[in-house]
């Protein structure tokens, strides 16, 4: 069915995204997020998936305040004139968000450079993509006999490293090759 083909295609795309983001996160320095910021990424990704229509994956971080502020700090050259004007009137992030961002750590210290904030952005994207993959995998299970993804506890990372552990598991388990084979067997167009 078309729904099954879409579920396979989306699982493959999200698995690839989790794998890529995890590899990028592992290549950089260790990023620690306050639990509340990780939860915002998780909730935003879940909401984006519920609202998604069409063949393209949604922006899993959306336009929430956390993602917007991290992107602001990570990519100063992308700041539009409108965004800069808006920021001068709003004064930047809320006090609550500013306090949470003070708790973010890159290799044990507060991020200070664009590169370090880009690592934080990658970590937030990984968190969101991992949640999306789990949701999509559950959707795929409606159409095919697929084993469940391992829980964070089973991966030995119930807390801060759960998304990274899932990414590593996706790469080690050859999950993408198995989903690609399923896709080929179903005749799913890329």
N, CA and C of each residue as an Amber inpcrd file, in Angstrom:
protein
   570
   0.8360000  -1.1940000   0.0000000   0.0000000   0.0000000   0.0000000
   0.8750000   1.2490000   0.0000000   0.2830000   2.3490000  -0.3840000
   1.0070000   3.6250000  -0.4150000   1.4530000   4.0350000   0.9860000
   0.5950000   3.8000000   1.9770000   0.9570000   4.1540000   3.3570000
   2.1780000   3.3610000   3.8180000   2.2390000   2.0860000   3.4470000
   3.3890000   1.2570000   3.8300000   4.6560000   1.7550000   3.1460000
   4.5540000   2.0790000   1.8670000   5.7230000   2.5980000   1.1450000
   6.2190000   3.9010000   1.7690000   5.2980000   4.7720000   2.1440000
   5.6760000   6.0430000   2.7890000   6.3310000   5.7910000   4.1410000
   5.7940000   4.8390000   4.8970000   6.3650000   4.5190000   6.2080000
   7.7940000   4.0060000   6.0670000   8.0400000   3.1510000   5.0760000
   9.3880000   2.6220000   4.8410000  10.3200000   3.7460000   4.4060000
   9.8750000   4.5600000   3.4510000  10.6970000   5.6710000   2.9580000
  11.0680000   6.6240000   4.1010000  10.0900000   6.9790000   4.9280000
  10.3480000   7.9140000   6.0160000  11.2380000   7.2980000   7.0910000
  11.0700000   6.0120000   7.3650000  11.9440000   5.3420000   8.3330000
  13.3840000   5.3380000   7.8320000  13.5550000   5.1130000   6.5400000
  14.8990000   5.1190000   5.9640000  15.5180000   6.5140000   6.0460000
  14.7430000   7.5280000   5.7010000  15.2580000   8.9010000   5.7800000
  15.6170000   9.2900000   7.2110000  14.7370000   8.9740000   8.1520000
  15.0090000   9.3440000   9.5450000  16.1720000   8.5340000  10.1140000
  16.2540000   7.2600000   9.7550000  17.3930000   6.4640000  10.2060000
  18.6990000   7.0260000   9.6820000  18.6970000   7.4400000   8.4210000
  19.8930000   8.0680000   7.8350000  20.2360000   9.3610000   8.5620000
  19.2120000  10.1480000   8.8730000  19.4430000  11.4330000   9.5530000
  20.0160000  11.2040000  10.9580000  19.4530000  10.2420000  11.6690000
  19.9670000   9.9290000  13.0120000  21.4180000   9.4710000  12.9250000
  21.7030000   8.6240000  11.9500000  23.0610000   8.1290000  11.7700000
  24.0390000   9.2670000  11.4630000  23.6570000  10.1400000  10.5260000
  24.5220000  11.2730000  10.1510000  24.7450000  12.2310000  11.3230000
  23.6610000  12.5920000  12.0050000  23.7860000  13.5310000  13.1280000
  24.5910000  12.9250000  14.2640000  24.3880000  11.6360000  14.5150000
  25.1600000  10.9720000  15.5660000  26.6370000  10.9350000  15.2470000
  26.9690000  10.6470000  13.9950000  28.3770000  10.6380000  13.5890000
  28.9820000  12.0320000  13.7340000  28.2180000  13.0540000  13.3490000
  28.7160000  14.4340000  13.4860000  28.8850000  14.8080000  14.9560000
  27.9600000  14.3870000  15.7860000  28.0500000  14.6920000  17.2170000
  29.2410000  13.9750000  17.8510000  29.4830000  12.7440000  17.4440000
  30.6190000  11.9930000  17.9820000  31.9510000  12.5750000  17.5430000
  31.9840000  13.1620000  16.3480000  33.2350000  13.7280000  15.8300000
  33.5960000  15.0230000  16.5430000  32.6060000  15.6790000  17.1230000
  32.8480000  16.9430000  17.8180000  33.1090000  16.7170000  19.2970000
  32.9720000  17.7830000  20.0310000  33.1640000  17.7150000  21.4690000
  31.8650000  17.2580000  22.1310000  31.9500000  16.8220000  23.3760000
  30.7880000  16.3280000  24.1030000  29.8890000  17.4940000  24.4770000
  28.6110000  17.3900000  24.0870000  27.6290000  18.4230000  24.3860000
  26.6550000  17.8850000  25.4240000  26.4870000  18.6240000  26.5140000
  25.5220000  18.2630000  27.5460000  24.4180000  19.2960000  27.5560000
  23.1760000  18.7940000  27.4440000  22.0020000  19.6680000  27.4410000
  21.2450000  19.5190000  28.7430000  20.7070000  20.6140000  29.2570000
  19.7860000  20.4690000  30.3820000  18.5800000  19.6400000  29.9310000
  18.0210000  18.8570000  30.8130000  16.9170000  17.9660000  30.4770000
  15.7500000  18.7260000  29.8560000  15.4790000  19.9140000  30.3380000
  14.3440000  20.6760000  29.8110000  14.5470000  21.0340000  28.3380000
  15.7610000  21.3310000  27.9200000  16.0110000  21.6500000  26.5100000
  15.8820000  20.4030000  25.6340000  16.3360000  19.2630000  26.1340000
  16.1660000  18.0120000  25.3830000  14.6800000  17.6900000  25.2450000
  13.9160000  17.9260000  26.3070000  12.4690000  17.6630000  26.2430000
  11.7850000  18.5590000  25.2250000  12.2120000  19.8180000  25.1540000
  11.6280000  20.7260000  24.1580000  11.8920000  20.1790000  22.7560000
  13.1050000  19.6960000  22.5060000  13.4320000  19.1150000  21.1970000
  12.5540000  17.8970000  20.9270000  12.3540000  17.0620000  21.9410000
  11.5320000  15.8630000  21.7790000  10.0820000  16.2390000  21.4660000
   9.5300000  17.1560000  22.2430000   8.1280000  17.5480000  22.0530000
   7.9210000  18.2450000  20.7130000   8.8660000  19.0760000  20.3130000
   8.7520000  19.7730000  19.0340000   8.7960000  18.7870000  17.8730000
   9.6760000  17.7940000  17.9690000   9.7610000  16.7860000  16.9070000
   8.4630000  15.9850000  16.8230000   7.9370000  15.5850000  17.9590000
   6.6910000  14.8180000  17.9670000   5.5550000  15.6430000  17.3640000
   5.4910000  16.9140000  17.7080000   4.4580000  17.7990000  17.1590000
   4.6490000  17.9680000  15.6470000   5.8760000  18.1640000  15.2020000
   6.1500000  18.3470000  13.7700000   5.7210000  17.1160000  12.9760000
   5.9550000  15.9370000  13.5340000   5.5530000  14.7090000  12.8440000
   4.0340000  14.5810000  12.7640000   3.3520000  14.9570000  13.8520000
   1.8810000  14.8800000  13.8380000   1.2870000  15.8350000  12.8100000
   1.9390000  16.9810000  12.5910000   1.4270000  18.0000000  11.6860000
   1.9010000  17.8140000  10.2470000   2.8470000  16.9090000  10.0230000
   3.4760000  16.7620000   8.7040000   2.4930000  16.2120000   7.6740000
   2.5940000  16.7940000   6.4950000   1.8580000  16.2750000   5.3470000
   2.8050000  16.3150000   4.1580000   2.5970000  15.4490000   3.2230000
   3.4370000  15.4460000   2.0310000   4.6390000  14.5540000   2.1760000
   5.4350000  14.4770000   1.1050000   6.5420000  13.5210000   1.0610000
   7.8160000  13.9790000   1.7650000   7.9140000  15.2460000   2.1260000
   9.1500000  15.7460000   2.7330000   9.0960000  15.6570000   4.2490000
  10.2410000  15.3730000   4.8390000  10.3150000  15.3720000   6.2920000
  10.2010000  16.8110000   6.7920000   9.4870000  17.0060000   7.8840000
   9.3550000  18.3680000   8.4080000  10.6290000  18.8280000   9.1060000
  10.7170000  20.1220000   9.3650000  11.7850000  20.6610000  10.2090000
  11.4650000  20.1810000  11.6140000  12.2330000  19.2410000  12.1150000
  11.9090000  18.5950000  13.3790000  12.0630000  19.5040000  14.5880000
  12.8570000  20.5470000  14.4680000  12.9840000  21.4800000  15.5740000
  12.0270000  22.6560000  15.4450000  11.4840000  22.8150000  14.2490000
  10.5010000  23.8810000  14.0570000  11.0510000  25.2460000  14.4250000
  10.1530000  26.1270000  14.7180000  10.5450000  27.4910000  15.0430000
  10.4440000  27.7860000  16.5290000  10.6320000  26.7730000  17.3690000
  10.5110000  27.0400000  18.8010000  11.6310000  27.9450000  19.2910000
  11.4360000  28.5150000  20.4470000  12.3730000  29.5000000  20.9800000
  13.7640000  28.9130000  21.2180000  13.8330000  27.6770000  21.6560000
  15.1300000  27.0440000  21.9150000  15.9260000  26.9270000  20.6240000
  15.3010000  26.3340000  19.6010000  15.9830000  26.1580000  18.3170000
  16.3580000  27.5030000  17.7120000  15.4440000  28.4650000  17.7920000
  15.7180000  29.7830000  17.2170000  16.9200000  30.4420000  17.8920000
  17.0030000  30.3440000  19.1950000  18.1170000  30.9860000  19.9060000
  19.4400000  30.2740000  19.6430000  19.4220000  28.9560000  19.6250000
  20.6620000  28.2160000  19.3550000  21.1230000  28.5060000  17.9280000
  20.1850000  28.5110000  16.9810000  20.5480000  28.8360000  15.5940000
  21.0650000  30.2660000  15.4880000  20.5020000  31.1760000  16.2450000
  20.9590000  32.5740000  16.2530000  22.4220000  32.6340000  16.6670000
  22.7540000  31.8970000  17.7080000  24.1250000  31.9060000  18.2190000
  25.0910000  31.1380000  17.3220000  24.5960000  30.1060000  16.6480000
  25.4590000  29.2570000  15.8220000  25.7330000  29.8300000  14.4440000
  24.8210000  30.6520000  13.9270000  24.9300000  31.0920000  12.5350000
  24.7070000  32.6040000  12.3970000  25.6330000  33.4050000  12.8640000
  25.4250000  34.8590000  12.7890000  25.3260000  35.3980000  11.3640000
  25.9230000  34.7190000  10.4000000  25.8670000  35.2140000   9.0220000
  24.4920000  35.0040000   8.3840000  23.6800000  34.1380000   8.9770000
  22.3410000  33.8830000   8.4430000  21.2880000  34.8480000   9.0060000
  21.6910000  35.7140000   9.8740000  20.7360000  36.6220000  10.5110000
  20.2430000  37.6540000   9.5130000  18.9550000  37.6510000   9.2890000
  18.3770000  38.6220000   8.3540000  18.2330000  39.9760000   9.0440000
  18.0540000  40.9940000   8.2430000  17.8330000  42.3310000   8.7860000
  16.5870000  42.3350000   9.6610000  15.5310000  41.6830000   9.1860000
  14.2980000  41.6180000   9.9630000  14.5450000  40.9460000  11.3140000
  15.2850000  39.8380000  11.3110000  15.5620000  39.1210000  12.5570000
  16.3670000  39.9760000  13.5190000  17.3290000  40.7150000  12.9890000
  18.1250000  41.5940000  13.8600000  17.2690000  42.7040000  14.4410000
  16.3810000  43.2980000  13.6270000  15.4870000  44.3450000  14.1240000
  14.5330000  43.7970000  15.1750000  13.9830000  42.6320000  14.9100000
  13.0610000  42.0090000  15.8550000  13.7620000  41.7320000  17.1790000
  14.9920000  41.2740000  17.0940000  15.7410000  40.9610000  18.3120000
  16.0160000  42.2170000  19.1290000  16.2540000  43.3440000  18.4700000
  16.5000000  44.5690000  19.2370000  15.2490000  45.0100000  19.9890000
  14.0680000  44.6830000  19.4510000  12.8360000  45.0580000  20.1520000
  12.4480000  44.0500000  21.2220000  12.7320000  42.7730000  21.0030000
  12.3610000  41.7510000  21.9890000  13.4350000  41.5400000  23.0370000
  14.6710000  41.9020000  22.7190000  15.7440000  41.7700000  23.6880000
  16.3600000  40.3900000  23.7960000  16.0730000  39.5110000  22.8770000
  16.6840000  38.1850000  22.9060000  15.8080000  37.1640000  23.5970000
  16.4210000  36.0920000  24.1010000  15.6260000  35.0040000  24.6720000
  14.9970000  35.3950000  26.0110000  13.9850000  34.6310000  26.3940000
  13.3680000  34.8500000  27.7040000  14.3960000  34.5810000  28.7990000
  14.1300000  35.0700000  29.9780000  15.0520000  34.8270000  31.0960000
  15.1680000  33.3390000  31.3970000  14.0460000  32.6490000  31.3020000
  14.0480000  31.2140000  31.5760000  14.9440000  30.4810000  30.5880000
  14.7830000  30.7870000  29.2980000  15.6160000  30.1370000  28.2890000
  17.0770000  30.5320000  28.4700000  17.3240000  31.7960000  28.7270000
  18.7110000  32.2460000  28.9270000  19.3590000  31.4710000  30.0770000
  18.6050000  31.2400000  31.1510000  19.1420000  30.4890000  32.2930000
  19.4250000  29.0370000  31.9010000  18.5290000  28.4230000  31.1290000
  18.7580000  27.0460000  30.6820000  19.9630000  26.9700000  29.7450000
  20.0980000  27.9550000  28.8600000  21.2450000  27.9620000  27.9380000
  22.5600000  28.1390000  28.6890000  22.5190000  28.7720000  29.8420000
  23.7260000  28.8950000  30.6750000  24.1880000  27.5280000  31.1840000
  23.2510000  26.5690000  31.2400000  23.5770000  25.2240000  31.7250000
  24.1100000  24.3010000  30.6350000  24.0210000  24.7180000  29.3790000
  24.5490000  23.9090000  28.2740000  26.0690000  23.8580000  28.4080000
  26.6240000  22.6900000  28.1450000  28.0710000  22.5300000  28.2270000
  28.6010000  21.8520000  26.9700000  29.7440000  22.3200000  26.5190000
  30.4940000  21.6970000  25.4380000  31.8580000  21.3760000  26.0250000
  32.1390000  20.0910000  26.1540000  33.3740000  19.6250000  26.7970000
  33.5690000  20.2710000  28.1670000  32.4780000  20.3520000  28.9180000
  32.5470000  20.8260000  30.2940000  32.4980000  22.3300000  30.4970000
  32.4020000  23.1040000  29.4310000  32.3590000  24.5630000  29.5900000
  31.1950000  25.1370000  28.7740000  30.8310000  26.3620000  29.0990000
  29.7640000  27.0200000  28.3470000  30.2140000  27.2480000  26.9080000
  29.3280000  27.0220000  25.9370000  29.7060000  27.3010000  24.5420000
  29.9360000  28.8010000  24.3630000  31.0110000  29.1370000  23.6690000
  31.3580000  30.5450000  23.5070000  31.5120000  30.9410000  22.0400000
  31.7390000  29.9780000  21.1780000  31.9860000  30.3030000  19.7730000
  30.8330000  29.8170000  18.8980000  30.8120000  30.3140000  17.6810000
  29.8060000  29.8600000  16.7120000  29.9230000  28.3500000  16.5060000
  31.1290000  27.8510000  16.4130000  31.3580000  26.4220000  16.2100000
  30.7810000  25.6080000  17.3630000  30.9820000  26.0780000  18.5880000
  30.4460000  25.3550000  19.7400000  28.9200000  25.3930000  19.7590000
  28.3300000  26.5290000  19.3770000  26.8680000  26.6010000  19.3120000
  26.3400000  25.7370000  18.1660000  27.1160000  25.5900000  17.1090000
  26.7170000  24.6910000  16.0240000  26.7040000  23.2380000  16.5180000
  27.6210000  22.8790000  17.4090000  27.6160000  21.5440000  18.0120000
  26.3560000  21.3450000  18.8590000  25.9630000  22.3920000  19.5810000
  24.7330000  22.3290000  20.3780000  23.5330000  22.1470000  19.4510000
  23.5370000  22.8680000  18.3380000  22.4540000  22.7310000  17.3600000
  22.3880000  21.3010000  16.8180000  23.5410000  20.7250000  16.4990000
  23.5840000  19.3460000  16.0130000  23.0120000  18.3970000  17.0570000
  23.3590000  18.6120000  18.3030000  22.8570000  17.7520000  19.3820000
  21.3400000  17.8710000  19.5030000  20.8070000  19.0990000  19.4300000
  19.3540000  19.2710000  19.4870000  18.6800000  18.5740000  18.3020000
  19.2740000  18.7100000  17.1320000  18.7310000  18.0420000  15.9430000
  18.7730000  16.5240000  16.0990000  19.8370000  16.0000000  16.6860000
  19.9420000  14.5640000  16.9310000  18.8440000  14.1160000  17.8870000
  18.6270000  14.8680000  18.9480000  17.5640000  14.5260000  19.8970000
  16.2170000  14.4540000  19.1790000  15.9300000  15.4650000  18.3600000
  14.6530000  15.5140000  17.6440000  14.5400000  14.3660000  16.6390000
  15.6090000  14.0930000  15.9100000  15.5820000  13.0260000  14.9060000
  15.4230000  11.6570000  15.5540000  16.0120000  11.4520000  16.7170000
  15.8740000  10.1670000  17.4110000  14.4200000   9.9410000  17.8290000
  13.7670000  10.9790000  18.3360000  12.3530000  10.8680000  18.6990000
  11.5200000  10.5710000  17.4580000  11.8110000  11.2650000  16.3740000
  11.0710000  11.0600000  15.1250000  11.2810000   9.6470000  14.5920000
  12.5020000   9.1280000  14.6660000  12.7600000   7.7640000  14.1980000
  11.9640000   6.7560000  15.0160000  11.9480000   6.9230000  16.3230000
  11.1750000   6.0030000  17.1660000   9.6950000   6.0260000  16.7840000
   9.1460000   7.2140000  16.5600000   7.7380000   7.3380000  16.1810000
   7.4860000   6.7100000  14.8090000   8.3800000   6.9790000  13.8680000
   8.2100000   6.4380000  12.5240000   8.3720000   4.9270000  12.5280000
   9.2700000   4.4200000  13.3580000   9.4770000   2.9800000  13.4420000
   8.2140000   2.3010000  13.9650000   7.5670000   2.9300000  14.9390000
   6.3080000   2.3900000  15.4530000   5.2550000   2.3840000  14.3490000
   5.2490000   3.4150000  13.5160000   4.3210000   3.4760000  12.3870000
   4.6310000   2.3740000  11.3770000   5.8960000   2.1340000  11.1240000
   6.3200000   1.0940000  10.1810000   5.8800000  -0.2860000  10.6620000
   5.8680000  -0.4840000  11.9670000   5.4870000  -1.7800000  12.5320000
   4.0370000  -2.1400000  12.2150000   3.2390000  -1.1640000  11.8350000
   1.8610000  -1.4490000  11.4260000   1.8200000  -2.2010000  10.0960000
   2.8650000  -2.0560000   9.2950000   2.8640000  -2.5980000   7.9420000
   3.8210000  -3.7610000   7.7310000   4.8000000  -3.8980000   8.5960000
   5.8190000  -4.9280000   8.4060000   6.2500000  -5.4770000   9.7650000
   6.6970000  -6.7030000   9.7620000   7.1840000  -7.3210000  10.9900000
   8.6010000  -6.8170000  11.2450000   8.6920000  -5.7530000  11.9950000
  10.0010000  -5.1910000  12.3230000  10.2120000  -5.3170000  13.8270000
  11.4290000  -5.6230000  14.2300000  11.6840000  -5.6960000  15.6740000
  11.6230000  -4.2940000  16.2730000  11.2690000  -4.1870000  17.5340000
  11.2560000  -2.8620000  18.1360000  12.6700000  -2.3070000  18.2510000
  12.7710000  -1.0000000  18.2020000  14.0700000  -0.3690000  18.4510000
  14.4130000  -0.5540000  19.9220000  15.6740000  -0.6900000  20.2400000
  16.0410000  -0.8630000  21.6460000  15.7250000   0.4050000  22.4490000
  15.3290000   0.2070000  23.6820000  15.0360000   1.3420000  24.5680000
  16.3490000   2.0130000  24.9760000  16.2800000   3.2530000  25.4430000
  17.5020000   3.8980000  25.9460000  18.1550000   3.0840000  27.0600000
  17.3270000   2.4730000  27.9090000  17.8800000   1.6520000  28.9900000
  18.6240000   0.4420000  28.4330000  18.0580000  -0.1870000  27.3980000
  18.7180000  -1.3490000  26.7900000  20.0250000  -0.9510000  26.1150000
  20.0870000   0.2890000  25.6440000  21.3150000   0.7750000  25.0190000
  22.3400000   1.2320000  26.0460000  21.9250000   1.2430000  27.3260000
  22.8350000   1.6590000  28.3870000  22.9700000   3.1580000  28.5170000
  22.0230000   3.9140000  27.9420000  22.0860000   5.3700000  27.9880000
  20.7050000   5.9590000  28.2410000  20.1590000   5.7610000  29.4410000
  18.8090000   6.2470000  29.6750000  18.7010000   7.7610000  29.7700000
  19.7880000   8.4650000  29.9260000  19.7160000   9.9100000  30.1210000
  20.2320000  10.7000000  28.9590000  21.2700000  11.4560000  29.2320000
  21.7970000  12.4540000  28.3040000  22.2940000  11.8830000  26.9810000
  22.7390000  10.6360000  26.9450000  23.3190000  10.0890000  25.7260000
  22.4140000   9.1640000  24.9400000  21.1090000   9.1550000  25.2220000
  20.2060000   8.1960000  24.5850000  20.1540000   8.3570000  23.0740000
  20.0790000   9.5730000  22.5810000  19.9990000   9.7890000  21.1270000
  21.2980000   9.3590000  20.4510000  22.4190000   9.6640000  21.0570000
  23.7040000   9.2460000  20.5070000  23.8550000   7.7280000  20.5120000
  23.3630000   7.0930000  21.5810000  23.4300000   5.6300000  21.6510000
  22.5430000   5.0070000  20.5770000  21.3720000   5.6010000  20.3240000
  20.5060000   5.0920000  19.2620000  21.1910000   5.2370000  17.9060000
  21.8340000   6.3740000  17.6900000  22.5400000   6.5990000  16.4320000
  23.6280000   5.5470000  16.2300000  24.3870000   5.2870000  17.2590000
  25.4450000   4.2770000  17.1670000  24.8370000   2.9000000  16.8880000
  23.7250000   2.5740000  17.5560000  23.0670000   1.2980000  17.3320000
  22.5710000   1.1790000  15.8920000  22.0140000   2.2640000  15.3510000
  21.5340000   2.2540000  13.9640000  22.6840000   1.9100000  13.0280000
  23.8330000   2.4910000  13.2600000  24.9910000   2.2150000  12.4000000
  25.5050000   0.7890000  12.5890000  25.6270000   0.3440000  13.8330000
  26.1730000  -0.9910000  14.1110000  25.2420000  -2.1140000  13.6630000
  23.9480000  -1.9130000  13.8030000  22.9800000  -2.9800000  13.5390000
  22.6580000  -3.1590000  12.0690000  23.2000000  -2.3190000  11.2110000
  22.8850000  -2.3800000   9.7780000  21.3920000  -2.1360000   9.5180000
  20.7640000  -1.3560000  10.3950000  19.3340000  -1.0720000  10.2660000
  19.0050000  -0.4450000   8.9200000  19.8120000   0.4990000   8.4890000
  19.5250000   1.1890000   7.2300000  19.5810000   0.2300000   6.0470000
  20.5190000  -0.6970000   6.0520000  20.6020000  -1.6780000   4.9620000
  19.3580000  -2.5580000   4.9430000  18.8760000  -2.9280000   6.1260000
  17.6730000  -3.7720000   6.1840000  16.4410000  -3.0070000   5.7070000
  16.3220000  -1.7480000   6.0920000  15.1740000  -0.9490000   5.6500000
  15.2870000  -0.6810000   4.1430000  16.4880000  -0.4450000   3.6450000
  16.6740000  -0.2370000   2.2070000  16.2770000  -1.4950000   1.4280000
  16.5930000  -2.6550000   1.9690000  16.1900000  -3.9060000   1.3180000
  14.6650000  -4.0410000   1.3190000  14.0510000  -3.6400000   2.4170000
  12.5910000  -3.6630000   2.5020000  11.9930000  -2.6980000   1.4680000
  12.6330000  -1.5410000   1.3520000  12.1870000  -0.5380000   0.3940000
  12.2930000  -1.0800000  -1.0300000  13.4030000  -1.7320000  -1.3520000
  13.5910000  -2.2950000  -2.6960000  12.5690000  -3.3990000  -2.9730000
  12.2910000  -4.2030000  -1.9720000  11.3330000  -5.2870000  -2.1530000
   9.9140000  -4.7620000  -2.3990000   9.6360000  -3.5900000  -1.8220000
   8.3030000  -3.0090000  -1.9930000   8.2120000  -2.1630000  -3.2560000
   9.3520000  -1.9010000  -3.8720000   9.3470000  -1.0590000  -5.0610000
   9.1150000   0.3970000  -4.7470000   9.6250000   0.8510000  -3.6000000
   9.4690000   2.2420000  -3.1870000  10.4150000   3.1110000  -3.9940000
   9.8960000   4.1580000  -4.5910000  10.7430000   5.0920000  -5.3350000
  11.4530000   6.0180000  -4.3610000  12.7380000   6.3230000  -4.5790000
  13.4820000   7.2130000  -3.6620000  12.9190000   8.6170000  -3.6640000
